[in-house]
Amino acid sequence: MRAKEGTVFPYQNRSGKTVWKVEVTVGHYPDGRRRRVRKTAETKTEALRLKHQLLHDAHTGALALAGNERFGEFATWWLETIKKDQVRPATYADYKSRYMRWIEPVFGRRKLADITPRDIANWMANLTKSGYAPKTINGSRQIVRMILPAAVDYDRLHKNPVLAVPAKKIRGTYKYVRPAWTKDEATAALHALKGTEIELPIALAMILGLRRGETLGLKWGDFNFEDGTVSIRRARREYRDISFDGKTRSLVETTDTKTRSSNRTLRMGALIQNAVMSHRELQQERMSKS
């Protein structure tokens, strides 16, 4: 826990005697207000010594509030009040989904102060025994690793138990990565898809290297046939949002591209231009029938 340096100042009590007050900020309440500890000393020398002791106790966690709050109560407050405004809606929905599926059933009713490194290790081991991949387990651990330090920062917990438990190691070849298509396979796929609705997105991915979200975020105005270019300016994705009462809904999010360098203008080439025209004809034909 990080405490400020503290202050020492003279104060005249009711009897008219001058004493010395010591005030140290030792953390924050869940609503963001600073939590202070104030003590009184007879002399300035005693006050300085007392200030040093209070700062030491604040840094070691001795002045933290009793950890009676349950993990689920704090996690829900922190996710809804703090984290929600720091990340994109789809990212927040992913955090919440991981929490509801893998974390809340195990730790939701536990008191923050009662969770130990051994509990974290056993939880991860049980997920492994249940057949979950290291990536899934590490992703869930990362959520806990964000929540518990926040509990320390907001003075609800003395020490973060996750720090003592390492992430799962990923050994061997990552099984979800498939070999890339050969040139002949890619050519055959484009030939088979010619004139279909997915010809354009496949061509954009294979030839120009667009991400799926970048492809879905394209608009007709992004294609410049005079220059033979396409501009990537945004991304679009569908995600599932799960509320804390278990209700789910599907939402669509349009955002900026993943990084600043992802904003780019690329030359289409004849194959892409033909695919764009074909896609537009299919779209107009569909609209005329509706």
mmCIF file of C-alpha atoms in Angstrom:
data_model
loop_
_atom_site.group_PDB
_atom_site.id
_atom_site.type_symbol
_atom_site.label_atom_id
_atom_site.label_comp_id
_atom_site.label_asym_id
_atom_site.label_seq_id
_atom_site.Cartn_x
_atom_site.Cartn_y
_atom_site.Cartn_z
ATOM 1 C CA MET A 1 0.000 0.000 0.000
ATOM 2 C CA ARG A 2 1.323 3.412 -0.860
ATOM 3 C CA ALA A 3 0.988 6.107 1.814
ATOM 4 C CA LYS A 4 1.777 9.774 1.495
ATOM 5 C CA GLU A 5 4.618 11.288 3.529
ATOM 6 C CA GLY A 6 2.255 12.538 6.200
ATOM 7 C CA THR A 7 2.072 15.867 8.020
ATOM 8 C CA VAL A 8 2.994 17.107 11.492
ATOM 9 C CA PHE A 9 1.480 20.329 12.801
ATOM 10 C CA PRO A 10 0.896 22.119 16.174
ATOM 11 C CA TYR A 11 -2.603 22.165 17.652
ATOM 12 C CA GLN A 12 -4.042 23.923 20.691
ATOM 13 C CA ASN A 13 -6.394 21.710 22.682
ATOM 14 C CA ARG A 14 -9.352 22.830 24.806
ATOM 15 C CA SER A 15 -7.217 23.471 27.873
ATOM 16 C CA GLY A 16 -5.041 25.822 25.843
ATOM 17 C CA LYS A 17 -2.058 23.483 25.743
ATOM 18 C CA THR A 18 -0.167 23.141 22.464
ATOM 19 C CA VAL A 19 0.212 19.541 21.284
ATOM 20 C CA TRP A 20 1.317 18.044 17.973
ATOM 21 C CA LYS A 21 -0.954 16.321 15.473
ATOM 22 C CA VAL A 22 0.274 13.628 13.080
ATOM 23 C CA GLU A 23 -1.779 12.789 9.971
ATOM 24 C CA VAL A 24 -0.981 10.085 7.436
ATOM 25 C CA THR A 25 -3.013 9.004 4.383
ATOM 26 C CA VAL A 26 -3.097 5.189 4.449
ATOM 27 C CA GLY A 27 -5.400 4.311 1.558
ATOM 28 C CA HIS A 28 -8.804 4.938 0.030
ATOM 29 C CA TYR A 29 -12.365 3.940 0.719
ATOM 30 C CA PRO A 30 -14.287 2.183 -2.106
ATOM 31 C CA ASP A 31 -15.958 5.489 -3.049
ATOM 32 C CA GLY A 32 -12.529 7.047 -3.707
ATOM 33 C CA ARG A 33 -12.248 9.154 -0.566
ATOM 34 C CA ARG A 34 -8.840 9.131 1.121
ATOM 35 C CA ARG A 35 -8.604 7.276 4.440
ATOM 36 C CA ARG A 36 -6.458 9.095 6.977
ATOM 37 C CA VAL A 37 -5.068 8.152 10.373
ATOM 38 C CA ARG A 38 -4.522 10.997 12.851
ATOM 39 C CA LYS A 39 -2.662 10.749 16.182
ATOM 40 C CA THR A 40 -1.631 13.226 18.888
ATOM 41 C CA ALA A 41 1.801 13.615 20.509
ATOM 42 C CA GLU A 42 3.031 15.776 23.373
ATOM 43 C CA THR A 43 6.160 17.060 21.623
ATOM 44 C CA LYS A 44 7.328 17.616 18.066
ATOM 45 C CA THR A 45 10.089 15.011 18.493
ATOM 46 C CA GLU A 46 7.534 12.445 19.627
ATOM 47 C CA ALA A 47 5.257 13.459 16.740
ATOM 48 C CA LEU A 48 7.999 12.908 14.160
ATOM 49 C CA ARG A 49 8.738 9.507 15.656
ATOM 50 C CA LEU A 50 5.019 8.666 15.585
ATOM 51 C CA LYS A 51 4.740 9.782 11.959
ATOM 52 C CA HIS A 52 7.596 7.481 10.984
ATOM 53 C CA GLN A 53 5.860 4.559 12.733
ATOM 54 C CA LEU A 54 2.518 5.286 11.067
ATOM 55 C CA LEU A 55 4.131 5.422 7.613
ATOM 56 C CA HIS A 56 5.858 2.104 8.292
ATOM 57 C CA ASP A 57 2.570 0.512 9.421
ATOM 58 C CA ALA A 58 0.783 1.906 6.360
ATOM 59 C CA HIS A 59 3.372 0.462 3.957
ATOM 60 C CA THR A 60 3.294 -2.975 5.617
ATOM 61 C CA GLY A 61 -0.514 -3.125 5.629
ATOM 62 C CA ALA A 62 -0.906 -2.953 9.396
ATOM 63 C CA LEU A 63 -3.331 -0.031 9.049
ATOM 64 C CA ALA A 64 -5.540 -1.588 6.376
ATOM 65 C CA LEU A 65 -9.241 -2.009 7.025
ATOM 66 C CA ALA A 66 -10.440 -5.381 8.196
ATOM 67 C CA GLY A 67 -10.969 -7.554 5.133
ATOM 68 C CA ASN A 68 -14.574 -8.567 5.808
ATOM 69 C CA GLU A 69 -15.794 -7.630 2.354
ATOM 70 C CA ARG A 70 -16.449 -10.569 0.074
ATOM 71 C CA PHE A 71 -14.539 -11.015 -3.163
ATOM 72 C CA GLY A 72 -17.689 -10.888 -5.289
ATOM 73 C CA GLU A 73 -18.907 -7.646 -3.731
ATOM 74 C CA PHE A 74 -15.635 -5.846 -4.352
ATOM 75 C CA ALA A 75 -15.098 -7.391 -7.816
ATOM 76 C CA THR A 76 -18.566 -6.348 -8.994
ATOM 77 C CA TRP A 77 -18.086 -2.797 -7.690
ATOM 78 C CA TRP A 78 -14.615 -2.465 -9.221
ATOM 79 C CA LEU A 79 -15.606 -3.854 -12.630
ATOM 80 C CA GLU A 80 -18.729 -1.696 -12.883
ATOM 81 C CA THR A 81 -17.342 1.501 -11.356
ATOM 82 C CA ILE A 82 -13.670 1.574 -12.324
ATOM 83 C CA LYS A 83 -12.734 -0.849 -15.115
ATOM 84 C CA LYS A 84 -15.802 -0.248 -17.263
ATOM 85 C CA ASP A 85 -14.652 3.292 -18.110
ATOM 86 C CA GLN A 86 -11.043 2.271 -18.840
ATOM 87 C CA VAL A 87 -11.549 -0.235 -21.674
ATOM 88 C CA ARG A 88 -13.676 -0.739 -24.773
ATOM 89 C CA PRO A 89 -17.169 -2.209 -24.268
ATOM 90 C CA ALA A 90 -16.224 -5.521 -25.906
ATOM 91 C CA THR A 91 -13.130 -5.842 -23.696
ATOM 92 C CA TYR A 92 -15.190 -5.063 -20.606
ATOM 93 C CA ALA A 93 -17.763 -7.671 -21.659
ATOM 94 C CA ASP A 94 -14.952 -10.220 -22.046
ATOM 95 C CA TYR A 95 -13.639 -9.453 -18.543
ATOM 96 C CA LYS A 96 -17.119 -9.786 -17.086
ATOM 97 C CA SER A 97 -17.781 -13.040 -18.945
ATOM 98 C CA ARG A 98 -14.550 -14.610 -17.682
ATOM 99 C CA TYR A 99 -15.325 -13.452 -14.160
ATOM 100 C CA MET A 100 -18.877 -14.855 -14.172
ATOM 101 C CA ARG A 101 -17.873 -18.187 -15.716
ATOM 102 C CA TRP A 102 -14.641 -19.164 -13.988
ATOM 103 C CA ILE A 103 -14.026 -16.866 -11.012
ATOM 104 C CA GLU A 104 -17.276 -15.917 -9.299
ATOM 105 C CA PRO A 105 -18.449 -19.522 -8.646
ATOM 106 C CA VAL A 106 -15.215 -20.240 -6.722
ATOM 107 C CA PHE A 107 -14.312 -16.959 -5.023
ATOM 108 C CA GLY A 108 -17.499 -14.887 -5.126
ATOM 109 C CA ARG A 109 -18.651 -15.712 -1.588
ATOM 110 C CA ARG A 110 -15.163 -15.835 -0.077
ATOM 111 C CA LYS A 111 -13.894 -12.998 2.103
ATOM 112 C CA LEU A 112 -11.073 -11.084 0.457
ATOM 113 C CA ALA A 113 -8.855 -11.506 3.508
ATOM 114 C CA ASP A 114 -9.339 -15.303 3.511
ATOM 115 C CA ILE A 115 -8.051 -15.939 -0.040
ATOM 116 C CA THR A 116 -4.511 -17.331 0.015
ATOM 117 C CA PRO A 117 -1.918 -18.153 -2.682
ATOM 118 C CA ARG A 118 -2.753 -21.822 -2.105
ATOM 119 C CA ASP A 119 -6.413 -21.132 -2.941
ATOM 120 C CA ILE A 120 -5.357 -19.488 -6.208
ATOM 121 C CA ALA A 121 -3.046 -22.396 -7.060
ATOM 122 C CA ASN A 122 -5.764 -24.985 -6.298
ATOM 123 C CA TRP A 123 -8.286 -23.072 -8.423
ATOM 124 C CA MET A 124 -5.904 -23.044 -11.397
ATOM 125 C CA ALA A 125 -5.104 -26.742 -10.873
ATOM 126 C CA ASN A 126 -8.815 -27.614 -10.885
ATOM 127 C CA LEU A 127 -9.310 -25.702 -14.135
ATOM 128 C CA THR A 128 -6.438 -27.719 -15.615
ATOM 129 C CA LYS A 129 -8.025 -30.986 -14.448
ATOM 130 C CA SER A 130 -11.298 -29.899 -16.044
ATOM 131 C CA GLY A 131 -9.521 -29.711 -19.403
ATOM 132 C CA TYR A 132 -9.241 -25.971 -19.889
ATOM 133 C CA ALA A 133 -6.333 -24.714 -21.995
ATOM 134 C CA PRO A 134 -3.463 -22.758 -20.393
ATOM 135 C CA LYS A 135 -4.544 -19.672 -22.348
ATOM 136 C CA THR A 136 -8.020 -19.832 -20.786
ATOM 137 C CA ILE A 137 -6.616 -20.365 -17.292
ATOM 138 C CA ASN A 138 -4.078 -17.555 -17.624
ATOM 139 C CA GLY A 139 -6.748 -15.228 -18.965
ATOM 140 C CA SER A 140 -8.921 -15.909 -15.912
ATOM 141 C CA ARG A 141 -5.935 -15.510 -13.602
ATOM 142 C CA GLN A 142 -5.276 -12.126 -15.211
ATOM 143 C CA ILE A 143 -8.756 -10.947 -14.183
ATOM 144 C CA VAL A 144 -8.084 -11.980 -10.578
ATOM 145 C CA ARG A 145 -4.670 -10.330 -10.855
ATOM 146 C CA MET A 146 -6.400 -7.042 -11.697
ATOM 147 C CA ILE A 147 -9.097 -7.280 -9.022
ATOM 148 C CA LEU A 148 -6.938 -8.146 -5.998
ATOM 149 C CA PRO A 149 -4.329 -5.364 -6.464
ATOM 150 C CA ALA A 150 -7.276 -2.958 -6.694
ATOM 151 C CA ALA A 151 -8.512 -4.345 -3.371
ATOM 152 C CA VAL A 152 -5.081 -3.550 -1.929
ATOM 153 C CA ASP A 153 -5.126 -0.041 -3.407
ATOM 154 C CA TYR A 154 -8.596 0.610 -1.975
ATOM 155 C CA ASP A 155 -7.516 -0.635 1.428
ATOM 156 C CA ARG A 156 -9.692 -3.754 1.451
ATOM 157 C CA LEU A 157 -6.800 -6.222 1.510
ATOM 158 C CA HIS A 158 -3.310 -6.344 3.037
ATOM 159 C CA LYS A 159 -1.497 -8.335 0.361
ATOM 160 C CA ASN A 160 -2.189 -9.635 -3.145
ATOM 161 C CA PRO A 161 -2.049 -13.476 -3.052
ATOM 162 C CA VAL A 162 -1.938 -13.843 -6.855
ATOM 163 C CA LEU A 163 1.645 -12.546 -6.982
ATOM 164 C CA ALA A 164 2.904 -15.772 -5.399
ATOM 165 C CA VAL A 165 1.262 -17.988 -8.049
ATOM 166 C CA PRO A 166 2.881 -18.020 -11.526
ATOM 167 C CA ALA A 167 0.929 -18.236 -14.768
ATOM 168 C CA LYS A 168 0.586 -21.570 -16.517
ATOM 169 C CA LYS A 169 3.400 -22.394 -18.921
ATOM 170 C CA ILE A 170 2.429 -23.216 -22.490
ATOM 171 C CA ARG A 171 4.547 -26.160 -23.617
ATOM 172 C CA GLY A 172 5.024 -27.431 -27.139
ATOM 173 C CA THR A 173 3.326 -26.216 -30.294
ATOM 174 C CA TYR A 174 0.220 -24.138 -29.823
ATOM 175 C CA LYS A 175 -2.425 -26.575 -31.058
ATOM 176 C CA TYR A 176 -4.897 -23.950 -32.295
ATOM 177 C CA VAL A 177 -2.538 -22.547 -34.940
ATOM 178 C CA ARG A 178 -3.057 -24.300 -38.241
ATOM 179 C CA PRO A 179 -0.543 -24.411 -41.101
ATOM 180 C CA ALA A 180 -0.893 -21.605 -43.644
ATOM 181 C CA TRP A 181 -2.383 -22.365 -47.037
ATOM 182 C CA THR A 182 -0.013 -22.934 -49.898
ATOM 183 C CA LYS A 183 -0.217 -20.716 -52.972
ATOM 184 C CA ASP A 184 -2.103 -23.432 -54.862
ATOM 185 C CA GLU A 185 -4.584 -23.881 -51.996
ATOM 186 C CA ALA A 186 -5.200 -20.130 -51.772
ATOM 187 C CA THR A 187 -5.710 -19.884 -55.547
ATOM 188 C CA ALA A 188 -8.118 -22.831 -55.489
ATOM 189 C CA ALA A 189 -10.105 -21.259 -52.631
ATOM 190 C CA LEU A 190 -10.467 -17.936 -54.445
ATOM 191 C CA HIS A 191 -11.529 -19.737 -57.606
ATOM 192 C CA ALA A 192 -14.142 -21.783 -55.725
ATOM 193 C CA LEU A 193 -15.532 -18.699 -53.961
ATOM 194 C CA LYS A 194 -15.709 -16.485 -57.059
ATOM 195 C CA GLY A 195 -19.096 -14.781 -57.328
ATOM 196 C CA THR A 196 -20.154 -15.704 -53.771
ATOM 197 C CA GLU A 197 -20.815 -13.410 -50.806
ATOM 198 C CA ILE A 198 -17.606 -14.387 -49.037
ATOM 199 C CA GLU A 199 -15.271 -13.942 -52.015
ATOM 200 C CA LEU A 200 -14.447 -10.345 -51.042
ATOM 201 C CA PRO A 201 -13.710 -10.872 -47.317
ATOM 202 C CA ILE A 202 -11.539 -13.917 -48.081
ATOM 203 C CA ALA A 203 -9.644 -12.024 -50.790
ATOM 204 C CA LEU A 204 -9.087 -9.042 -48.473
ATOM 205 C CA ALA A 205 -7.750 -11.323 -45.742
ATOM 206 C CA MET A 206 -5.485 -13.423 -47.968
ATOM 207 C CA ILE A 207 -4.147 -10.774 -50.325
ATOM 208 C CA LEU A 208 -4.130 -7.599 -48.227
ATOM 209 C CA GLY A 209 -3.846 -9.185 -44.774
ATOM 210 C CA LEU A 210 -6.889 -7.461 -43.262
ATOM 211 C CA ARG A 211 -8.087 -8.596 -39.852
ATOM 212 C CA ARG A 212 -11.665 -9.864 -39.635
ATOM 213 C CA GLY A 213 -12.794 -6.773 -37.690
ATOM 214 C CA GLU A 214 -11.149 -4.474 -40.241
ATOM 215 C CA THR A 215 -12.976 -6.217 -43.078
ATOM 216 C CA LEU A 216 -16.322 -5.939 -41.280
ATOM 217 C CA GLY A 217 -15.673 -2.251 -40.614
ATOM 218 C CA LEU A 218 -15.249 -1.306 -44.279
ATOM 219 C CA LYS A 219 -17.716 1.026 -45.978
ATOM 220 C CA TRP A 220 -18.195 1.718 -49.688
ATOM 221 C CA GLY A 221 -16.605 5.130 -49.217
ATOM 222 C CA ASP A 222 -13.343 3.455 -48.172
ATOM 223 C CA PHE A 223 -12.832 2.119 -51.723
ATOM 224 C CA ASN A 224 -11.261 4.559 -54.184
ATOM 225 C CA PHE A 225 -11.449 3.131 -57.702
ATOM 226 C CA GLU A 226 -9.744 6.141 -59.287
ATOM 227 C CA ASP A 227 -6.591 5.525 -57.229
ATOM 228 C CA GLY A 228 -7.175 1.777 -56.960
ATOM 229 C CA THR A 229 -6.877 1.879 -53.164
ATOM 230 C CA VAL A 230 -8.803 0.892 -50.042
ATOM 231 C CA SER A 231 -8.481 2.743 -46.722
ATOM 232 C CA ILE A 232 -8.713 0.941 -43.374
ATOM 233 C CA ARG A 233 -10.041 3.344 -40.733
ATOM 234 C CA ARG A 234 -12.156 1.332 -38.295
ATOM 235 C CA ALA A 235 -12.992 -2.142 -36.996
ATOM 236 C CA ARG A 236 -16.297 -3.816 -36.229
ATOM 237 C CA ARG A 237 -17.067 -6.846 -34.082
ATOM 238 C CA GLU A 238 -19.946 -8.673 -32.466
ATOM 239 C CA TYR A 239 -19.621 -9.695 -28.846
ATOM 240 C CA ARG A 240 -21.691 -11.208 -26.070
ATOM 241 C CA ASP A 241 -22.410 -9.167 -22.970
ATOM 242 C CA ILE A 242 -23.360 -10.979 -19.764
ATOM 243 C CA SER A 243 -24.814 -9.063 -16.834
ATOM 244 C CA PHE A 244 -24.072 -9.914 -13.215
ATOM 245 C CA ASP A 245 -27.540 -11.461 -12.894
ATOM 246 C CA GLY A 246 -26.681 -13.931 -15.678
ATOM 247 C CA LYS A 247 -28.649 -12.390 -18.572
ATOM 248 C CA THR A 248 -26.851 -12.293 -21.931
ATOM 249 C CA ARG A 249 -27.253 -10.197 -25.066
ATOM 250 C CA SER A 250 -25.413 -9.838 -28.371
ATOM 251 C CA LEU A 251 -24.047 -6.409 -29.274
ATOM 252 C CA VAL A 252 -22.087 -4.910 -32.176
ATOM 253 C CA GLU A 253 -19.224 -2.483 -31.579
ATOM 254 C CA THR A 254 -17.527 -0.202 -34.114
ATOM 255 C CA THR A 255 -14.190 1.172 -32.911
ATOM 256 C CA ASP A 256 -10.909 2.595 -34.129
ATOM 257 C CA THR A 257 -8.423 0.118 -35.541
ATOM 258 C CA LYS A 258 -6.319 -1.933 -33.130
ATOM 259 C CA THR A 259 -3.260 0.333 -33.324
ATOM 260 C CA ARG A 260 -2.411 3.694 -34.887
ATOM 261 C CA SER A 261 -0.321 1.999 -37.565
ATOM 262 C CA SER A 262 -3.354 -0.120 -38.474
ATOM 263 C CA ASN A 263 -4.854 2.983 -40.109
ATOM 264 C CA ARG A 264 -3.516 2.522 -43.622
ATOM 265 C CA THR A 265 -4.280 2.826 -47.315
ATOM 266 C CA LEU A 266 -3.524 -0.174 -49.523
ATOM 267 C CA ARG A 267 -3.507 -0.782 -53.268
ATOM 268 C CA MET A 268 -6.261 -3.180 -54.243
ATOM 269 C CA GLY A 269 -5.000 -4.721 -57.458
ATOM 270 C CA ALA A 270 -7.203 -6.154 -60.196
ATOM 271 C CA LEU A 271 -8.340 -9.223 -58.250
ATOM 272 C CA ILE A 272 -9.567 -7.217 -55.252
ATOM 273 C CA GLN A 273 -11.259 -4.608 -57.461
ATOM 274 C CA ASN A 274 -13.117 -7.326 -59.352
ATOM 275 C CA ALA A 275 -14.195 -8.908 -56.060
ATOM 276 C CA VAL A 276 -15.451 -5.526 -54.791
ATOM 277 C CA MET A 277 -17.529 -4.953 -57.941
ATOM 278 C CA SER A 278 -18.934 -8.457 -57.781
ATOM 279 C CA HIS A 279 -19.847 -7.989 -54.110
ATOM 280 C CA ARG A 280 -21.596 -4.715 -54.882
ATOM 281 C CA GLU A 281 -23.623 -6.307 -57.658
ATOM 282 C CA LEU A 282 -24.700 -9.106 -55.309
ATOM 283 C CA GLN A 283 -25.714 -6.548 -52.665
ATOM 284 C CA GLN A 284 -27.735 -4.465 -55.165
ATOM 285 C CA GLU A 285 -29.420 -7.594 -56.493
ATOM 286 C CA ARG A 286 -30.375 -8.641 -52.952
ATOM 287 C CA MET A 287 -31.757 -5.185 -52.192
ATOM 288 C CA SER A 288 -33.864 -5.121 -55.375
ATOM 289 C CA LYS A 289 -35.510 -8.387 -54.352
ATOM 290 C CA SER A 290 -36.339 -7.264 -50.834
#
